[in-house]
């Protein structure tokens, strides 16, 4: 269970408050969606949870199953079960995708005191999971995300998620830059991972992703806070009327 | 013209400590080389070509002491089937070397060639070195031609089944070694030359390579990691029509290294690739100086040099492509990059193009940078610890240079060596 309480975050380099008291609890097995206008702090929330540099937490807490995430290094958070699917997956020339995946899987297992996966077992698993995401052998061999199309990059994120089997998946605008077919494929990959022990936080601008990944709870974020929470219908309301009505109502 | 007094004095002091070997048929070439040394003088601090690398300790009469390093890992290429030629502090060791017979090549010690009728050797020893003295002077190479005490002559007439591997062992803390090898690759012949080991406290090595039409030479070298060793090496390579020369050098530590590559493309459609990866920590100075001359049509040259530097290490790259008049359709590429792992290290680069033909494609680029923080975060967010992630990105940075090695077993040996270095130094 992810519990965020009264989270206040500012930029490290300048006096700019981005998150102004976020309260959010994502129970195991649930899918929460966060929607909101540009600049509301959605991506910042995802970065702060995964431990990216450049942000300063000025108040509040964030825990995963009771463990304080904010005290951990990014790799410790990953081993604890946090996974961020990047809005813009990073290209890493010179590092093979397969090598990267295997290093990541085994590093996490090692950090948790588990045995490393043998080369043969790893290969078997990665091939099966890649196949369901329509990731071919060539994509696995190529350097991480280098020369990948937008859709391929996002599918590669989901493959990493499938291999790492995190407890808490944060998807930061995973639908951006995807055509309808690619979005379906990515959504299927996510849905396949839905499990009663795993929570999801899906950040998106558009309701259409939520047609494919059905959320249990929808939050509206504005100006660094969750301003409204509701069921799946709330996403439809945004789609039909935009944010203006909701924001006016809140204010 | 008289030499400046400082240079004159330094040159005389160095020469006073050297004795020209009594080497019969190379005698004339050695005398000529000595005359070149006297005319040019040995390198000094004020020489433009030595602006970024201080030659003092390379020129001093005595070699500075260098502690022996006891490596905790197997010698490079140990598992590889190869013909081993071993030198200890610059002296050929018949006991440690393999039998020098191999189908497709003839291998002799330089001092023995005079007793045999080896015309090619007499026509090569000191010849490419002398050609390489213009337009830039390389006095340490001339000094080597004159005084090298040992060396090997390899005549390649076929395609030997395994690489020829020079192994340079370092045994004395004050050893001062000079070796001069010559290699002639005949038309259509192909050979792989390997070199590894720290060689000596101070090592001056010269290799002259003459590749006839259609000949191929692959060269992979790793300079030993003895921290205090010094080396000045020159490789002079002349390429005939449709011939190929591919050279890669790995340098891991060593307090001072200057590697010069002087390549002359004299036959149409020839290909020359020179690459280097170096990793330096602390009191480490590494200089790659490359001069490639295109003097024929439709030739290709590539220079790919990558340096990883930390804790105050210094990397230097001086690379030049000279395209002579008439060398049309030249394809020249040059890249030199450094990865600076902290603020104390520095990279000094001087890329040069000089082009006298009008239908050529030449490009060069040089960059210095730190580890990509975005990539580092991406790896860490997947659970890869910082140290391991940094090592992955460092190896990735060097990959472009290491990829220049065509043979998979050889490139894997180099990658293993780099991984070993990173696990010890991070």
PDB file of C-alpha atoms in Angstrom, chain A residues 50-52 73-75 78 83-86 89-90 92-95 100 103-104 107-108 144-145 157 160 164, chain B residues 372-389 392-397 399-400 403:
ATOM      1  CA  UNK A  50      10.942   7.361  -7.560  1.00  0.00           C
ATOM      2  CA  UNK A  51      13.734   9.521  -6.102  1.00  0.00           C
ATOM      3  CA  UNK A  52      14.867  11.793  -8.882  1.00  0.00           C
ATOM      4  CA  UNK A  73      18.034   6.000  -2.779  1.00  0.00           C
ATOM      5  CA  UNK A  74      16.292   5.403  -6.129  1.00  0.00           C
ATOM      6  CA  UNK A  75      17.730   1.872  -6.388  1.00  0.00           C
ATOM      7  CA  UNK A  78      13.122   0.023  -6.828  1.00  0.00           C
ATOM      8  CA  UNK A  83       8.478   1.252 -10.513  1.00  0.00           C
ATOM      9  CA  UNK A  84       8.132   4.367 -12.639  1.00  0.00           C
ATOM     10  CA  UNK A  85       7.241   3.966 -16.297  1.00  0.00           C
ATOM     11  CA  UNK A  86       8.822   7.122 -17.742  1.00  0.00           C
ATOM     12  CA  UNK A  89      12.116   6.669 -21.611  1.00  0.00           C
ATOM     13  CA  UNK A  90      15.841   7.388 -21.733  1.00  0.00           C
ATOM     14  CA  UNK A  92      21.316   4.658 -23.450  1.00  0.00           C
ATOM     15  CA  UNK A  93      23.716   4.037 -26.350  1.00  0.00           C
ATOM     16  CA  UNK A  94      26.203   1.249 -25.756  1.00  0.00           C
ATOM     17  CA  UNK A  95      24.107  -0.653 -23.194  1.00  0.00           C
ATOM     18  CA  UNK A 100      20.209  -3.810 -18.887  1.00  0.00           C
ATOM     19  CA  UNK A 103      21.371  -6.383 -14.519  1.00  0.00           C
ATOM     20  CA  UNK A 104      18.263  -4.675 -13.155  1.00  0.00           C
ATOM     21  CA  UNK A 107      20.372  -6.216  -8.770  1.00  0.00           C
ATOM     22  CA  UNK A 108      16.898  -6.085  -7.247  1.00  0.00           C
ATOM     23  CA  UNK A 144      18.316   0.566 -24.553  1.00  0.00           C
ATOM     24  CA  UNK A 145      15.627   2.615 -26.353  1.00  0.00           C
ATOM     25  CA  UNK A 157       8.869   0.241 -20.239  1.00  0.00           C
ATOM     26  CA  UNK A 160      10.744  -3.846 -17.685  1.00  0.00           C
ATOM     27  CA  UNK A 164      10.740  -6.511 -12.311  1.00  0.00           C
TER      28      UNK A 164
ATOM     29  CA  UNK B 372      24.717  11.470 -18.153  1.00  0.00           C
ATOM     30  CA  UNK B 373      22.635  12.080 -15.023  1.00  0.00           C
ATOM     31  CA  UNK B 374      19.363  11.249 -16.761  1.00  0.00           C
ATOM     32  CA  UNK B 375      20.671   7.879 -17.888  1.00  0.00           C
ATOM     33  CA  UNK B 376      22.113   7.269 -14.425  1.00  0.00           C
ATOM     34  CA  UNK B 377      18.749   7.954 -12.795  1.00  0.00           C
ATOM     35  CA  UNK B 378      16.986   5.713 -15.299  1.00  0.00           C
ATOM     36  CA  UNK B 379      19.288   2.801 -14.431  1.00  0.00           C
ATOM     37  CA  UNK B 380      19.007   3.444 -10.694  1.00  0.00           C
ATOM     38  CA  UNK B 381      15.221   3.685 -10.886  1.00  0.00           C
ATOM     39  CA  UNK B 382      15.317   0.131 -12.178  1.00  0.00           C
ATOM     40  CA  UNK B 383      17.274  -1.007  -9.151  1.00  0.00           C
ATOM     41  CA  UNK B 384      20.834  -0.849 -10.485  1.00  0.00           C
ATOM     42  CA  UNK B 385      23.091   0.551  -7.709  1.00  0.00           C
ATOM     43  CA  UNK B 386      24.904   3.809  -8.485  1.00  0.00           C
ATOM     44  CA  UNK B 387      28.338   2.224  -8.759  1.00  0.00           C
ATOM     45  CA  UNK B 388      27.199  -0.503 -11.099  1.00  0.00           C
ATOM     46  CA  UNK B 389      25.160   1.964 -13.142  1.00  0.00           C
ATOM     47  CA  UNK B 392      27.665   0.340 -17.183  1.00  0.00           C
ATOM     48  CA  UNK B 393      27.580   3.872 -18.582  1.00  0.00           C
ATOM     49  CA  UNK B 394      31.385   4.072 -18.582  1.00  0.00           C
ATOM     50  CA  UNK B 395      31.693   0.840 -20.543  1.00  0.00           C
ATOM     51  CA  UNK B 396      28.963   2.077 -22.875  1.00  0.00           C
ATOM     52  CA  UNK B 397      30.985   5.227 -23.464  1.00  0.00           C
ATOM     53  CA  UNK B 399      32.075   0.787 -26.545  1.00  0.00           C
ATOM     54  CA  UNK B 400      32.441   2.760 -29.771  1.00  0.00           C
ATOM     55  CA  UNK B 403      33.762  -2.068 -31.225  1.00  0.00           C
TER      56      UNK B 403
END
